[in-house]
Amino acid sequence: VQLVESGGGEVQAGGSLRLSCAASGFTFGDSAIGWFRQVPGGEREVVSCYDSSDSTTYSIDSVKGRFTISGDNAKNTIYLQMNSLKPEDTALYYCAADPTAHACWGTGYWGQGTQVTVSS
């Protein structure tokens, strides 16, 4: 199983970034795949989740209206478009997959993480 993230980086507040996560080694079309983030000393929290079985999505309140998660089942890839970034969005962002699930519990597979840094 592989989850390969890309697209992180450093951006000024108000800017945008797009994260990608390419998945392999499990049945992508019957999984919940999402993005979690973690700051040093903090707990890992779910940010957005994509249910590949019916394309439904979920995002936490703090990113609604700014972040959009989407998926391409043909490419086994999910994306996180992040607009209007804020310094508090700074974190290590992880892609995670829960095979056969319809919610992102974070109990399945994990990527290595990609750093997002938003400067004020």
PDB file of C-alpha atoms in Angstrom:
ATOM      1  CA  VAL A   1       0.000   0.000   0.000  1.00  0.00           C
ATOM      2  CA  GLN A   2       1.233   3.445  -0.868  1.00  0.00           C
ATOM      3  CA  LEU A   3      -0.156   6.907  -0.271  1.00  0.00           C
ATOM      4  CA  VAL A   4       2.072   9.512  -1.887  1.00  0.00           C
ATOM      5  CA  GLU A   5       1.368  13.140  -1.020  1.00  0.00           C
ATOM      6  CA  SER A   6       2.539  16.163  -2.940  1.00  0.00           C
ATOM      7  CA  GLY A   7       1.804  19.858  -3.192  1.00  0.00           C
ATOM      8  CA  GLY A   8       2.803  21.204   0.190  1.00  0.00           C
ATOM      9  CA  GLY A   9       4.949  24.265   0.607  1.00  0.00           C
ATOM     10  CA  GLU A  10       5.116  27.753   2.015  1.00  0.00           C
ATOM     11  CA  VAL A  11       2.654  30.462   1.119  1.00  0.00           C
ATOM     12  CA  GLN A  12       1.595  33.829   2.485  1.00  0.00           C
ATOM     13  CA  ALA A  13      -1.702  34.269   4.279  1.00  0.00           C
ATOM     14  CA  GLY A  14      -4.535  34.497   1.787  1.00  0.00           C
ATOM     15  CA  GLY A  15      -2.741  32.311  -0.697  1.00  0.00           C
ATOM     16  CA  SER A  16      -3.605  28.897  -2.084  1.00  0.00           C
ATOM     17  CA  LEU A  17      -2.107  25.448  -2.291  1.00  0.00           C
ATOM     18  CA  ARG A  18      -3.325  22.179  -3.766  1.00  0.00           C
ATOM     19  CA  LEU A  19      -2.408  18.888  -2.159  1.00  0.00           C
ATOM     20  CA  SER A  20      -2.565  15.595  -4.018  1.00  0.00           C
ATOM     21  CA  CYS A  21      -2.521  12.042  -2.723  1.00  0.00           C
ATOM     22  CA  ALA A  22      -1.928   9.161  -5.126  1.00  0.00           C
ATOM     23  CA  ALA A  23      -3.023   5.814  -3.721  1.00  0.00           C
ATOM     24  CA  SER A  24      -2.160   2.257  -4.657  1.00  0.00           C
ATOM     25  CA  GLY A  25      -2.318  -1.230  -3.223  1.00  0.00           C
ATOM     26  CA  PHE A  26      -5.919  -1.290  -2.027  1.00  0.00           C
ATOM     27  CA  THR A  27      -9.418  -0.897  -3.471  1.00  0.00           C
ATOM     28  CA  PHE A  28      -9.636   2.852  -3.853  1.00  0.00           C
ATOM     29  CA  GLY A  29     -13.267   2.799  -4.987  1.00  0.00           C
ATOM     30  CA  ASP A  30     -14.457   1.262  -1.722  1.00  0.00           C
ATOM     31  CA  SER A  31     -12.622   3.431   0.756  1.00  0.00           C
ATOM     32  CA  ALA A  32     -12.736   6.648   2.696  1.00  0.00           C
ATOM     33  CA  ILE A  33      -9.654   8.723   1.980  1.00  0.00           C
ATOM     34  CA  GLY A  34      -8.935  12.018   3.592  1.00  0.00           C
ATOM     35  CA  TRP A  35      -6.544  14.605   4.924  1.00  0.00           C
ATOM     36  CA  PHE A  36      -5.435  14.960   8.514  1.00  0.00           C
ATOM     37  CA  ARG A  37      -3.096  17.566   9.945  1.00  0.00           C
ATOM     38  CA  GLN A  38      -0.884  17.843  12.957  1.00  0.00           C
ATOM     39  CA  VAL A  39       1.109  20.629  14.534  1.00  0.00           C
ATOM     40  CA  PRO A  40       4.111  19.973  16.783  1.00  0.00           C
ATOM     41  CA  GLY A  41       2.893  18.954  20.207  1.00  0.00           C
ATOM     42  CA  GLY A  42      -0.690  18.706  19.022  1.00  0.00           C
ATOM     43  CA  GLU A  43      -3.040  15.908  18.182  1.00  0.00           C
ATOM     44  CA  ARG A  44      -3.646  14.775  14.656  1.00  0.00           C
ATOM     45  CA  GLU A  45      -7.046  16.016  13.448  1.00  0.00           C
ATOM     46  CA  VAL A  46      -9.121  15.168  10.425  1.00  0.00           C
ATOM     47  CA  VAL A  47      -9.506  18.075   8.009  1.00  0.00           C
ATOM     48  CA  SER A  48     -11.510  16.680   5.111  1.00  0.00           C
ATOM     49  CA  CYS A  49     -12.713  13.278   3.984  1.00  0.00           C
ATOM     50  CA  TYR A  50     -13.793  11.778   0.655  1.00  0.00           C
ATOM     51  CA  ASP A  51     -15.973   8.675   0.432  1.00  0.00           C
ATOM     52  CA  SER A  52     -14.972   7.141  -2.899  1.00  0.00           C
ATOM     53  CA  SER A  53     -18.051   4.872  -3.022  1.00  0.00           C
ATOM     54  CA  ASP A  54     -20.431   7.803  -3.594  1.00  0.00           C
ATOM     55  CA  SER A  55     -18.171  10.893  -3.742  1.00  0.00           C
ATOM     56  CA  THR A  56     -19.598  12.414  -0.598  1.00  0.00           C
ATOM     57  CA  THR A  57     -17.302  14.720   1.312  1.00  0.00           C
ATOM     58  CA  TYR A  58     -16.860  16.089   4.795  1.00  0.00           C
ATOM     59  CA  SER A  59     -14.802  18.990   6.127  1.00  0.00           C
ATOM     60  CA  ILE A  60     -14.327  20.446   9.568  1.00  0.00           C
ATOM     61  CA  ASP A  61     -15.985  23.777  10.266  1.00  0.00           C
ATOM     62  CA  SER A  62     -12.742  25.748  10.405  1.00  0.00           C
ATOM     63  CA  VAL A  63     -11.956  25.016   6.744  1.00  0.00           C
ATOM     64  CA  LYS A  64     -15.441  25.033   5.234  1.00  0.00           C
ATOM     65  CA  GLY A  65     -15.700  27.574   2.461  1.00  0.00           C
ATOM     66  CA  ARG A  66     -11.894  27.630   2.087  1.00  0.00           C
ATOM     67  CA  PHE A  67     -10.825  24.016   1.501  1.00  0.00           C
ATOM     68  CA  THR A  68     -12.344  21.641  -1.042  1.00  0.00           C
ATOM     69  CA  ILE A  69     -11.640  17.936  -1.130  1.00  0.00           C
ATOM     70  CA  SER A  70     -12.216  15.984  -4.304  1.00  0.00           C
ATOM     71  CA  GLY A  71     -11.343  12.619  -5.753  1.00  0.00           C
ATOM     72  CA  ASP A  72     -10.637  11.010  -9.090  1.00  0.00           C
ATOM     73  CA  ASN A  73     -11.453   7.315  -8.848  1.00  0.00           C
ATOM     74  CA  ALA A  74      -9.974   6.649 -12.274  1.00  0.00           C
ATOM     75  CA  LYS A  75      -6.611   7.967 -11.082  1.00  0.00           C
ATOM     76  CA  ASN A  76      -6.846   6.658  -7.501  1.00  0.00           C
ATOM     77  CA  THR A  77      -6.084  10.168  -6.349  1.00  0.00           C
ATOM     78  CA  ILE A  78      -7.612  12.710  -4.008  1.00  0.00           C
ATOM     79  CA  TYR A  79      -6.979  16.420  -3.866  1.00  0.00           C
ATOM     80  CA  LEU A  80      -7.300  19.165  -1.299  1.00  0.00           C
ATOM     81  CA  GLN A  81      -7.647  22.628  -2.753  1.00  0.00           C
ATOM     82  CA  MET A  82      -6.809  25.097   0.000  1.00  0.00           C
ATOM     83  CA  ASN A  83      -7.720  28.738  -0.550  1.00  0.00           C
ATOM     84  CA  SER A  84      -7.609  31.766   1.740  1.00  0.00           C
ATOM     85  CA  LEU A  85      -4.969  30.074   3.825  1.00  0.00           C
ATOM     86  CA  LYS A  86      -4.378  31.299   7.359  1.00  0.00           C
ATOM     87  CA  PRO A  87      -1.322  30.982   9.595  1.00  0.00           C
ATOM     88  CA  GLU A  88      -3.300  28.596  11.797  1.00  0.00           C
ATOM     89  CA  ASP A  89      -3.498  26.193   8.847  1.00  0.00           C
ATOM     90  CA  THR A  90       0.234  25.621   9.221  1.00  0.00           C
ATOM     91  CA  ALA A  91       0.750  21.919   9.915  1.00  0.00           C
ATOM     92  CA  LEU A  92       2.029  18.647   8.587  1.00  0.00           C
ATOM     93  CA  TYR A  93      -0.740  17.312   6.375  1.00  0.00           C
ATOM     94  CA  TYR A  94      -1.219  13.568   6.030  1.00  0.00           C
ATOM     95  CA  CYS A  95      -3.214  11.562   3.552  1.00  0.00           C
ATOM     96  CA  ALA A  96      -4.967   8.578   5.148  1.00  0.00           C
ATOM     97  CA  ALA A  97      -7.152   5.796   3.810  1.00  0.00           C
ATOM     98  CA  ASP A  98      -9.700   3.593   5.565  1.00  0.00           C
ATOM     99  CA  PRO A  99     -10.496   0.714   3.192  1.00  0.00           C
ATOM    100  CA  THR A 100     -14.113  -0.474   3.160  1.00  0.00           C
ATOM    101  CA  ALA A 101     -15.090   2.455   5.384  1.00  0.00           C
ATOM    102  CA  HIS A 102     -17.331   5.439   4.705  1.00  0.00           C
ATOM    103  CA  ALA A 103     -15.684   7.788   7.157  1.00  0.00           C
ATOM    104  CA  CYS A 104     -12.119   8.838   7.823  1.00  0.00           C
ATOM    105  CA  TRP A 105     -11.271   7.170  11.107  1.00  0.00           C
ATOM    106  CA  GLY A 106      -7.521   7.193  10.579  1.00  0.00           C
ATOM    107  CA  THR A 107      -7.227   3.509  11.403  1.00  0.00           C
ATOM    108  CA  GLY A 108      -5.986   2.304   8.023  1.00  0.00           C
ATOM    109  CA  TYR A 109      -3.086   3.456   5.904  1.00  0.00           C
ATOM    110  CA  TRP A 110      -1.068   6.668   6.129  1.00  0.00           C
ATOM    111  CA  GLY A 111       1.154   8.684   3.877  1.00  0.00           C
ATOM    112  CA  GLN A 112       4.408  10.287   4.954  1.00  0.00           C
ATOM    113  CA  GLY A 113       2.984  13.782   5.231  1.00  0.00           C
ATOM    114  CA  THR A 114       3.600  17.060   3.459  1.00  0.00           C
ATOM    115  CA  GLN A 115       4.361  20.330   5.229  1.00  0.00           C
ATOM    116  CA  VAL A 116       2.131  23.346   4.734  1.00  0.00           C
ATOM    117  CA  THR A 117       3.432  26.618   6.126  1.00  0.00           C
ATOM    118  CA  VAL A 118       1.404  29.825   5.979  1.00  0.00           C
ATOM    119  CA  SER A 119       3.205  33.012   6.877  1.00  0.00           C
ATOM    120  CA  SER A 120       1.462  36.159   8.058  1.00  0.00           C
TER     121      SER A 120
END
